Coordinates of C-alpha atoms in Angstrom, one line a residue:
X1 CA 47.1 26.5 23.8
X2 CA 50.1 27.8 21.6
X3 CA 48.9 29.7 18.8
X4 CA 50.5 27.3 16.1
X5 CA 47.9 25.2 17.2
X6 CA 44.8 27.5 16.6
X7 CA 42.1 25.8 14.6
X8 CA 40.6 28.3 12.2
X9 CA 38.7 28.2 8.8
X10 CA 37.3 24.8 9.5
X11 CA 33.4 24.1 9.3
X12 CA 31.5 23.1 12.5
X13 CA 30.4 19.4 12.8
X14 CA 27.2 18.7 10.6
X15 CA 24.9 17.8 13.2
X16 CA 21.3 18.9 14.6
X17 CA 19.7 19.0 11.1
X18 CA 16.7 17.2 9.9
X19 CA 17.9 14.5 7.0
X20 CA 14.4 14.5 5.9
X21 CA 13.8 18.0 5.6
X22 CA 15.0 17.8 1.7
X23 CA 12.8 19.4 -0.7
X24 CA 13.0 16.8 -3.3
X25 CA 12.3 13.9 -0.8
X26 CA 9.2 15.6 0.7
X27 CA 7.7 16.5 -2.4
X28 CA 8.0 13.2 -3.8
X29 CA 6.5 11.4 -0.8
X30 CA 3.6 13.7 -1.1
X31 CA 3.1 12.8 -4.8
X32 CA 3.6 9.3 -4.6
X33 CA 0.9 8.9 -1.9
X34 CA 2.4 8.9 1.5
X35 CA 1.9 12.0 2.7
X36 CA 0.6 10.4 5.8
X37 CA 4.0 9.6 7.0
X38 CA 5.5 13.0 7.2
X39 CA 5.2 13.0 10.9
X40 CA 7.5 9.6 11.4
X41 CA 9.8 10.4 8.4
X42 CA 10.7 13.9 10.1
X43 CA 11.2 12.1 13.5
X44 CA 13.7 9.5 11.8
X45 CA 15.5 12.5 10.1
X46 CA 16.0 14.5 13.1
X47 CA 17.4 11.3 14.7
X48 CA 19.8 10.3 11.5
X49 CA 21.0 14.3 11.6
X50 CA 22.0 14.0 15.2
X51 CA 25.4 13.3 16.9
X52 CA 24.5 10.1 18.5
X53 CA 23.7 8.4 15.3
X54 CA 26.8 9.5 13.7
X55 CA 28.8 8.0 16.6
X56 CA 26.8 4.8 16.1
X57 CA 27.8 4.7 12.5
X58 CA 31.4 5.3 13.1
X59 CA 31.3 2.6 15.9
X60 CA 29.6 -0.2 13.8
X61 CA 32.2 0.2 11.0
X62 CA 35.4 0.5 13.4
X63 CA 34.5 -2.3 15.5
X64 CA 33.4 -4.8 12.9
X65 CA 31.7 -8.1 13.3
X66 CA 33.6 -10.9 14.7
X67 CA 33.0 -14.8 13.7
X68 CA 33.0 -17.4 16.7
X69 CA 32.9 -20.7 15.3
X70 CA 33.3 -22.6 18.7
X71 CA 32.9 -21.9 22.3
X72 CA 35.4 -22.2 25.0
X73 CA 34.7 -26.0 25.3
X74 CA 35.0 -26.7 21.6
X75 CA 31.2 -27.0 20.6
X76 CA 30.6 -25.4 17.1
X77 CA 28.4 -22.4 17.7
X78 CA 28.7 -20.2 14.5
X79 CA 28.2 -16.9 15.9
X80 CA 28.6 -13.5 14.9
X81 CA 29.4 -10.9 17.4
X82 CA 28.2 -7.3 16.7
X83 CA 29.0 -3.9 18.2
X84 CA 26.2 -2.5 20.5
X85 CA 26.0 0.4 18.0
X86 CA 25.0 -2.1 15.2
X87 CA 21.9 -3.2 17.2
X88 CA 20.9 0.3 17.8
X89 CA 20.9 1.0 14.2
X90 CA 19.0 -2.2 13.2
X91 CA 16.7 -1.6 16.0
X92 CA 15.6 1.6 14.9
X93 CA 15.2 0.6 11.4
X94 CA 13.1 -2.2 12.3
X95 CA 11.0 -0.1 14.9
X96 CA 10.4 2.3 12.3
X97 CA 9.2 -0.5 9.9
X98 CA 12.0 -0.1 7.3
X99 CA 12.1 -3.7 6.9
X100 CA 9.0 -6.0 6.0
X101 CA 6.2 -3.6 8.0
X102 CA 4.8 -2.4 4.7
X103 CA 3.6 -5.9 3.7
X104 CA 1.3 -5.8 6.8
X105 CA -0.3 -2.1 6.2
X106 CA -2.8 -1.9 3.8
X107 CA -2.7 2.0 3.3
X108 CA -1.9 3.3 -0.1
X109 CA 1.9 4.6 -0.1
X110 CA 3.0 2.1 2.6
X111 CA 5.9 1.0 0.5
X112 CA 6.8 4.8 -0.4
X113 CA 6.9 5.7 3.1
X114 CA 9.2 2.8 3.6
X115 CA 11.4 3.6 1.0
X116 CA 11.5 7.4 1.9
X117 CA 12.7 6.1 5.7
X118 CA 15.0 3.8 4.3
X119 CA 16.7 6.3 2.3
X120 CA 16.9 8.8 5.4
X121 CA 18.1 6.3 8.0
X122 CA 20.7 4.8 5.0
X123 CA 22.4 8.1 5.2
X124 CA 23.6 7.5 8.8
X125 CA 25.2 4.1 7.7
X126 CA 24.6 1.7 4.8
X127 CA 25.9 -1.4 6.2
X128 CA 22.8 -2.3 8.4
X129 CA 20.4 -1.9 5.6
X130 CA 21.4 -5.4 4.2
X131 CA 19.3 -7.5 6.5
X132 CA 16.6 -4.6 6.7
X133 CA 16.2 -4.8 2.9
X134 CA 16.6 -8.7 2.5
X135 CA 13.7 -9.0 4.8
X136 CA 11.5 -6.5 3.3
X137 CA 12.2 -8.4 0.0
X138 CA 11.5 -12.0 1.5
X139 CA 7.8 -11.5 2.1
X140 CA 6.5 -11.7 -1.6
X141 CA 8.6 -14.7 -2.5
X142 CA 7.6 -16.5 0.6
X143 CA 4.0 -15.9 -0.3
X144 CA 4.7 -18.5 -2.8
X145 CA 4.4 -21.1 0.1
X146 CA 0.9 -19.8 1.7
X147 CA 1.5 -22.3 4.7
X148 CA 5.0 -21.1 5.4
X149 CA 4.3 -17.2 5.1
X150 CA 1.0 -17.9 7.5
X151 CA 3.7 -18.8 10.1
X152 CA 6.5 -16.6 9.3
X153 CA 5.3 -13.3 8.0
X154 CA 3.6 -11.9 11.1
X155 CA 7.3 -12.2 12.5
X156 CA 8.7 -10.9 9.5
X157 CA 6.7 -7.6 9.7
X158 CA 7.0 -7.4 13.2
X159 CA 8.4 -4.1 14.6
X160 CA 10.1 -5.9 17.2
X161 CA 13.9 -6.5 16.8
X162 CA 14.7 -10.0 18.7
X163 CA 18.2 -10.6 17.9
X164 CA 19.6 -14.2 18.9
X165 CA 19.8 -17.8 17.9
X166 CA 16.5 -19.2 18.9
X167 CA 13.5 -21.2 17.3
X168 CA 12.1 -18.5 15.1
X169 CA 8.2 -19.2 16.1
X170 CA 9.2 -18.5 19.4
X171 CA 10.7 -15.0 18.8
X172 CA 9.1 -11.5 18.9
X173 CA 10.4 -10.7 15.5
X174 CA 12.3 -12.0 12.7
X175 CA 15.1 -11.0 9.9
X176 CA 15.6 -12.7 6.9
X177 CA 18.4 -13.4 4.3
X178 CA 19.1 -14.6 0.7
X179 CA 21.5 -17.5 -0.1
X180 CA 22.2 -18.0 -3.8
X181 CA 25.6 -17.3 -5.0
X182 CA 28.1 -20.4 -4.9
X183 CA 31.8 -20.9 -5.3
X184 CA 31.7 -20.4 -9.1
X185 CA 30.6 -17.0 -8.4
X186 CA 28.8 -14.6 -10.7
X187 CA 25.0 -14.0 -11.6
X188 CA 24.5 -17.3 -13.6
X189 CA 22.4 -18.9 -10.7
X190 CA 21.3 -21.9 -12.8
X191 CA 24.8 -23.2 -12.4
X192 CA 24.1 -23.8 -8.9
X193 CA 25.7 -26.9 -7.4
X194 CA 23.8 -27.3 -3.7
X195 CA 21.6 -30.3 -4.1
X196 CA 18.2 -30.9 -2.0
X197 CA 16.8 -34.1 -1.3
X198 CA 13.5 -34.9 -0.2
X199 CA 12.6 -37.0 2.8
X200 CA 13.2 -34.9 5.9
X201 CA 11.1 -34.3 8.7
X202 CA 7.8 -32.6 8.0
X203 CA 8.1 -32.4 4.4
X204 CA 11.5 -30.7 4.7
X205 CA 14.3 -31.4 2.2
X206 CA 18.0 -31.9 3.1
X207 CA 20.4 -29.3 1.6
X208 CA 24.0 -30.2 0.8
X209 CA 26.3 -27.3 -0.9
X210 CA 28.3 -24.1 -0.1
X211 CA 27.3 -20.9 -0.5
X212 CA 30.1 -18.1 -1.5
X213 CA 28.0 -15.1 -0.3
X214 CA 25.7 -15.1 2.4
X215 CA 24.8 -11.6 3.4
X216 CA 23.5 -11.0 7.2
X217 CA 24.4 -14.5 8.1
X218 CA 22.7 -14.1 11.7
X219 CA 19.4 -13.8 10.1
X220 CA 16.7 -16.1 11.4
X221 CA 15.7 -17.6 7.7
X222 CA 17.3 -17.9 4.6
X223 CA 15.7 -18.1 1.1
X224 CA 18.2 -20.3 -0.7
X225 CA 18.3 -22.1 -4.2
X226 CA 19.3 -25.8 -4.7
X227 CA 18.8 -28.3 -7.6
X228 CA 16.2 -30.9 -7.2
X229 CA 15.3 -33.6 -9.9
X230 CA 12.8 -31.2 -11.2
X231 CA 15.6 -28.5 -11.3
X232 CA 16.8 -25.5 -9.5
X233 CA 14.3 -24.6 -6.3
X234 CA 13.6 -22.1 -3.9
X235 CA 13.7 -23.3 -0.2
X236 CA 13.4 -21.5 3.3
X237 CA 16.1 -22.3 5.4
X238 CA 16.0 -21.4 9.1
X239 CA 19.1 -21.1 11.2
X240 CA 17.4 -22.8 14.2
X241 CA 15.0 -25.4 14.2
X242 CA 11.6 -25.5 16.3
X243 CA 13.0 -28.0 18.5
X244 CA 15.8 -25.8 19.4
X245 CA 18.5 -27.6 17.8
X246 CA 20.9 -25.8 15.2
X247 CA 20.3 -26.4 11.6
X248 CA 23.1 -28.2 9.8
X249 CA 24.7 -25.1 8.3
X250 CA 28.0 -23.8 9.6
X251 CA 29.7 -20.3 8.7
X252 CA 33.2 -21.1 7.3
X253 CA 34.5 -17.6 7.2
X254 CA 33.3 -13.8 7.0
X255 CA 34.4 -12.0 3.9
X256 CA 37.0 -9.1 4.0
X257 CA 35.2 -6.6 2.1
X258 CA 36.1 -3.2 0.4
X259 CA 33.3 -1.4 2.2
X260 CA 30.0 -2.5 3.9
X261 CA 32.1 -3.5 6.8
X262 CA 29.7 -3.2 9.6
X263 CA 27.7 -5.9 8.0
X264 CA 28.8 -9.6 8.1
X265 CA 28.6 -11.4 4.6
X266 CA 29.7 -15.1 5.0
X267 CA 30.3 -18.4 3.1
X268 CA 28.0 -20.8 4.2
X269 CA 28.2 -24.7 4.2
X270 CA 24.8 -26.6 4.0
X271 CA 25.6 -30.0 5.3
X272 CA 22.2 -31.8 5.2
X273 CA 20.6 -28.7 6.4
X274 CA 16.7 -28.9 6.4
X275 CA 15.0 -26.4 4.1
X276 CA 11.3 -26.3 3.3
X277 CA 10.2 -25.8 -0.4
X278 CA 9.0 -22.4 -1.6
X279 CA 7.0 -22.2 -4.9
X280 CA 6.9 -25.3 -7.5
X281 CA 9.8 -27.6 -7.7
X282 CA 12.3 -26.4 -10.9
X283 CA 10.7 -23.0 -10.4
X284 CA 12.9 -21.4 -8.2
X285 CA 14.4 -18.6 -10.0
X286 CA 11.1 -17.6 -10.9
X287 CA 9.9 -17.8 -7.1
X288 CA 12.9 -15.8 -5.8
X289 CA 13.0 -13.0 -8.6
X290 CA 10.4 -11.6 -6.4
X291 CA 12.9 -11.1 -3.8
X292 CA 15.4 -9.6 -6.3
X293 CA 13.3 -7.2 -7.3
X294 CA 12.8 -5.8 -3.9
X295 CA 16.4 -5.9 -3.4
X296 CA 17.0 -4.1 -6.8
X297 CA 14.7 -1.2 -5.8
X298 CA 16.7 -0.9 -2.3
X299 CA 19.9 -0.6 -4.4
X300 CA 18.5 2.5 -6.2
X301 CA 17.4 3.7 -2.7
X302 CA 20.6 2.9 -1.2
X303 CA 22.5 4.9 -4.0
X304 CA 20.5 7.6 -3.9
X305 CA 20.7 8.2 -0.2
X306 CA 24.5 7.8 -0.7
X307 CA 24.8 10.5 -3.1
X308 CA 22.4 12.7 -0.7
X309 CA 24.7 12.0 2.4
X310 CA 27.7 12.8 0.0
X311 CA 26.3 16.0 -1.4
X312 CA 25.1 17.3 2.2
X313 CA 28.7 16.8 3.5
X314 CA 30.2 19.0 0.5
X315 CA 27.6 21.7 0.9
X316 CA 28.2 21.9 4.5
X317 CA 31.7 22.2 4.1
X318 CA 31.8 24.6 1.2
X319 CA 29.5 26.9 3.4
X320 CA 31.7 26.7 6.3
X321 CA 35.3 27.4 4.7
X322 CA 36.9 30.1 3.0
X323 CA 39.4 30.1 0.2
X324 CA 41.1 32.8 -1.8
X325 CA 39.2 35.7 -0.1
X326 CA 35.5 34.0 -0.4
X327 CA 33.4 31.5 1.2
X328 CA 34.2 28.3 -0.8
X329 CA 30.3 28.1 -1.6
X330 CA 30.6 31.4 -3.3
X331 CA 33.7 30.5 -5.7
X332 CA 32.0 30.3 -9.2
X333 CA 33.8 26.9 -10.1
X334 CA 32.7 25.3 -6.8
X335 CA 29.5 26.4 -7.4
X336 CA 29.2 24.8 -10.6
X337 CA 30.4 21.5 -9.1
X338 CA 27.9 21.6 -6.1
X339 CA 25.0 22.3 -8.4
X340 CA 26.2 19.6 -10.6
X341 CA 26.1 17.0 -7.8
X342 CA 23.1 18.5 -6.5
X343 CA 21.2 17.9 -9.9
X344 CA 22.4 14.1 -9.8
X345 CA 21.3 13.8 -6.3
X346 CA 17.8 15.1 -6.8
X347 CA 17.5 13.1 -10.2
X348 CA 18.2 9.8 -8.3
X349 CA 15.7 10.6 -5.4
X350 CA 13.2 11.7 -7.9
X351 CA 13.4 8.6 -9.7
X352 CA 13.7 6.3 -6.7
X353 CA 10.5 7.7 -5.3
X354 CA 8.6 7.2 -8.7
X355 CA 9.8 3.6 -8.7
X356 CA 8.5 3.1 -5.3
X357 CA 5.3 4.6 -6.1
X358 CA 4.9 2.0 -9.1
X359 CA 6.0 -0.8 -6.6
X360 CA 3.2 0.3 -4.3
X361 CA 0.6 0.5 -6.8
X362 CA 1.6 -2.6 -8.4
X363 CA 1.3 -4.3 -5.0
X364 CA -2.2 -2.8 -4.8
X365 CA -3.2 -4.5 -8.3
X366 CA -2.0 -1.7 -10.6
X367 CA -1.3 -3.9 -14.1
X368 CA 0.0 -0.7 -15.7
X369 CA 2.6 0.4 -12.9
X370 CA 3.4 -3.3 -12.5
X371 CA 4.6 -3.3 -16.2
X372 CA 6.4 0.1 -15.8
X373 CA 8.1 -1.2 -12.7
X374 CA 9.4 -4.2 -14.5
X375 CA 11.4 -2.2 -16.9
X376 CA 11.9 0.8 -14.6
X377 CA 13.4 -0.5 -11.6
X378 CA 15.9 -2.8 -13.9
X379 CA 17.0 0.3 -15.8
X380 CA 17.1 2.5 -12.7
X381 CA 19.2 0.0 -10.8
X382 CA 22.0 0.1 -13.5
X383 CA 22.2 3.6 -14.0
X384 CA 21.6 5.0 -10.4
X385 CA 24.0 2.7 -8.9
X386 CA 26.6 3.3 -11.7
X387 CA 26.4 7.2 -10.8
X388 CA 27.3 6.8 -7.3
X389 CA 30.9 6.0 -7.3
X390 CA 31.7 8.9 -9.3
X391 CA 29.3 11.1 -7.3
X392 CA 31.0 9.9 -4.0
X393 CA 34.7 10.6 -5.2
X394 CA 33.5 14.4 -6.5
X395 CA 31.7 14.9 -3.1
X396 CA 34.8 13.6 -1.1
X397 CA 37.1 16.2 -3.2
X398 CA 34.9 19.2 -2.4
X399 CA 36.3 18.7 1.4
X400 CA 40.0 18.4 0.0
X401 CA 42.3 16.5 2.3
X402 CA 39.8 16.6 5.0
X403 CA 37.6 14.3 3.1
X404 CA 40.3 11.8 2.6
X405 CA 40.6 11.1 6.3
X406 CA 38.5 8.5 7.9
X407 CA 37.3 11.0 10.7
X408 CA 35.2 12.8 7.8
X409 CA 33.1 9.5 7.1
X410 CA 33.9 10.4 3.3
X411 CA 36.1 7.4 2.8
X412 CA 33.3 5.0 4.1
X413 CA 30.8 6.5 1.8
X414 CA 33.3 6.4 -1.3
X415 CA 34.2 2.4 -0.2
X416 CA 30.2 1.7 0.1
X417 CA 29.6 3.5 -3.4
X418 CA 30.6 0.4 -5.8
X419 CA 28.4 -2.2 -3.8
X420 CA 24.8 -1.6 -5.2
X421 CA 26.1 -1.7 -9.0
X422 CA 27.4 -5.3 -8.1
X423 CA 24.7 -6.5 -5.8
X424 CA 21.8 -8.4 -7.3
X425 CA 22.9 -8.2 -10.7
X426 CA 26.1 -6.1 -11.8
X427 CA 25.9 -3.4 -14.5
X428 CA 26.0 -6.0 -17.5
X429 CA 23.3 -8.0 -16.0
X430 CA 21.1 -5.3 -15.0
X431 CA 21.2 -3.7 -18.7
X432 CA 20.8 -7.0 -20.3
X433 CA 17.8 -7.8 -18.2
X434 CA 16.0 -4.6 -19.4
X435 CA 16.5 -6.1 -23.0
X436 CA 15.2 -9.2 -21.9
X437 CA 12.1 -7.6 -20.3
X438 CA 11.2 -5.6 -23.4
X439 CA 11.6 -8.7 -25.5
X440 CA 9.5 -10.8 -23.1
X441 CA 6.8 -8.4 -22.1
X442 CA 6.5 -5.7 -24.6
X443 CA 3.8 -4.1 -22.5
X444 CA 6.4 -3.2 -20.2
X445 CA 8.4 -0.8 -22.8
X446 CA 4.7 0.7 -23.6
X447 CA 4.4 1.4 -20.1
X448 CA 7.9 3.2 -19.9
X449 CA 7.4 5.0 -23.1
X450 CA 4.1 6.4 -21.6
X451 CA 6.0 7.7 -18.8
X452 CA 8.1 9.5 -21.0
X453 CA 5.3 10.8 -23.3
X454 CA 3.8 12.6 -20.2
X455 CA 6.2 15.2 -20.0
X456 CA 6.0 15.6 -24.0
X457 CA 5.9 19.3 -25.3
X458 CA 7.4 20.8 -21.9
X459 CA 10.8 21.1 -23.0
X460 CA 12.1 20.8 -27.1
X461 CA 15.3 19.3 -25.8
X462 CA 14.1 16.5 -23.9
X463 CA 11.5 15.7 -26.7
X464 CA 14.4 15.5 -29.0
X465 CA 16.0 13.0 -26.4
X466 CA 13.0 10.9 -26.4
X467 CA 13.1 10.8 -30.3
X468 CA 16.3 9.7 -30.4
X469 CA 15.5 7.0 -27.9
X470 CA 12.7 5.7 -30.0
X471 CA 15.1 5.4 -32.9
X472 CA 17.5 3.4 -30.6
X473 CA 14.8 1.2 -29.4
X474 CA 13.5 0.4 -32.9
X475 CA 16.9 -0.8 -34.1
X476 CA 18.2 -3.4 -31.4
X477 CA 20.1 -5.4 -33.9
X478 CA 23.2 -6.5 -31.7
X479 CA 21.6 -5.2 -28.7
X480 CA 23.7 -6.9 -26.4
X481 CA 26.8 -5.1 -27.5
X482 CA 24.9 -1.6 -27.1
X483 CA 23.0 -2.6 -24.1
X484 CA 24.5 -0.2 -21.6
X485 CA 24.1 2.9 -24.0
X486 CA 20.7 1.9 -24.5
X487 CA 19.6 1.9 -20.8
X488 CA 21.6 5.0 -20.2
X489 CA 19.5 6.6 -22.6
X490 CA 16.4 5.4 -21.3
X491 CA 17.2 6.6 -17.6
X492 CA 18.3 9.9 -18.6
X493 CA 15.1 10.4 -20.5
X494 CA 13.0 9.3 -17.6
X495 CA 14.8 11.4 -15.0
X496 CA 14.5 14.5 -17.5
X497 CA 10.7 13.7 -17.7
X498 CA 10.2 13.3 -14.1
X499 CA 12.0 16.4 -13.5
X500 CA 10.5 18.5 -16.4
X501 CA 7.0 17.5 -14.7
X502 CA 7.8 17.8 -10.9
X503 CA 11.0 20.0 -10.3
X504 CA 11.6 23.6 -10.1
X505 CA 12.4 25.3 -13.2
X506 CA 16.3 25.8 -12.4
X507 CA 16.5 22.1 -11.7
X508 CA 14.8 20.9 -14.8
X509 CA 16.3 23.1 -17.0
X510 CA 19.9 22.4 -15.9
X511 CA 19.3 18.5 -15.9
X512 CA 17.8 18.5 -19.4
X513 CA 20.7 21.1 -20.7
X514 CA 23.2 19.1 -19.6
X515 CA 22.6 15.3 -19.4
X516 CA 20.6 15.3 -22.8
X517 CA 21.1 18.4 -24.8
X518 CA 24.8 17.9 -24.8
X519 CA 25.8 20.9 -22.9
X520 CA 28.0 18.9 -20.4
X521 CA 31.3 17.6 -20.0
X522 CA 32.6 14.1 -18.7
X523 CA 33.2 15.2 -15.3
X524 CA 30.9 17.0 -12.5
X525 CA 31.2 20.8 -12.6
X526 CA 30.9 21.5 -16.3
X527 CA 27.3 22.6 -16.5
X528 CA 26.7 25.2 -19.1
X529 CA 26.7 29.0 -18.6
X530 CA 23.4 30.5 -17.6
X531 CA 22.6 27.9 -15.2
X532 CA 20.9 29.0 -12.3
X533 CA 23.4 27.6 -9.7
X534 CA 22.1 29.4 -6.9
X535 CA 18.6 28.4 -6.8
X536 CA 20.1 24.6 -7.3
X537 CA 22.5 24.9 -4.1
X538 CA 19.9 26.7 -2.2
X539 CA 17.3 24.0 -3.0
X540 CA 19.8 21.2 -1.9
X541 CA 21.3 22.5 1.2
X542 CA 20.8 20.7 4.5
X543 CA 18.2 22.3 6.8
X544 CA 17.4 22.4 10.9

């Protein structure tokens, strides 16, 4: 090869590492009661760090799903074709129980183990996580209809991926979706115009309407909202009926999205589609909120996973490239940036594991943890998903021009980064939900503040920030206008409290000093002098 084409000063591909070998993750998994899942977590982590998984991710995004409305003879089929790589990703997720499997596992920590595995495998490719997340969240909502749950829950929790449109009860495993948003868009689901009329066979209703956003339209079952005489109600709508006929719903088109390209999101038309009531008539929002709470937690997990994925790429690049006479990772300003990105990532990971632990214990009957979860998941969803786009942009920039090209994988991470802040309630909706929870369920605020109090006295700067937060929370006049600022303070104090209690001193000191003590600028890479960046970077680096 001619000398002009010699390649040098480029890092080797990041392959062969264990994605699960992250100290913050492993410590949190043990702390939250899922240490028994370590072997499977590392097995999945090694797979996630392999070249094959990276190839599947690229193939699933380059070869996007394609809608076939009709077959060659003109029959309506409404099939979505996915690249084989998509099916490998989903099959791996289902086999390892990233979907609804924890609902069939009575061990303490089952939902924490699932969160950790979802976090690890989402770092490979985020789009396929949508049907996985929806299926996880569908089970508690479906339990509002015990007869339906008895029929479908064993298949929703099955670890067998059985793709294809066939009668649900004849399959080895099922995936579920959620279909709420309509043409008017937005989070005001009470403006729903889909109608449900009683009188179908076997107690079914007939649903007529147009759903503007239905993620994973090739799922087997959908939870959907429709208006009945009693008000907005929740229904279970199968794609295929038990006699083998297609239900009366058609896919009008797939959405052309900014990111999440491997995953099909569709507009669905219900034309007398059969659906079975889940929960009480007129209580549809209350019923389906169980599903929303589960998917909100997954939004936090997904954004934390995206931050970790971007950070690992930035660290690997900086260790393998030289600039201005030294390794990039040894340049002082780059060390500031990398350490700052690592702090944001670890704070997100630690928080998501605490939230998963709260969910696990709430499911097992712990009322205090249920109260904490009610407030903390909504607040965490607001903040962590908001931090992801800025984090993704900075991590991409660490690679320079190399990060701007598709082959690096960084553009895919960047395009994915705004999604979780929009899904299941945008930033405003999530922030206002926190205020609503404090007003309607005061015990949730008490539980939240008790969590902060557990770190009292460990760091004077944190204590001062918590004191300021108490003052904010005691004066919530015109609260709607200030909702974002209040929730931001809440989550930063919570992350600081968790890190002070559980992270190494270098991490906790730097986070509290930068995020809570005002020693920080408006961009990453503005950590104060004296920060132990070496210890922070070493803790965060990818490991074999």
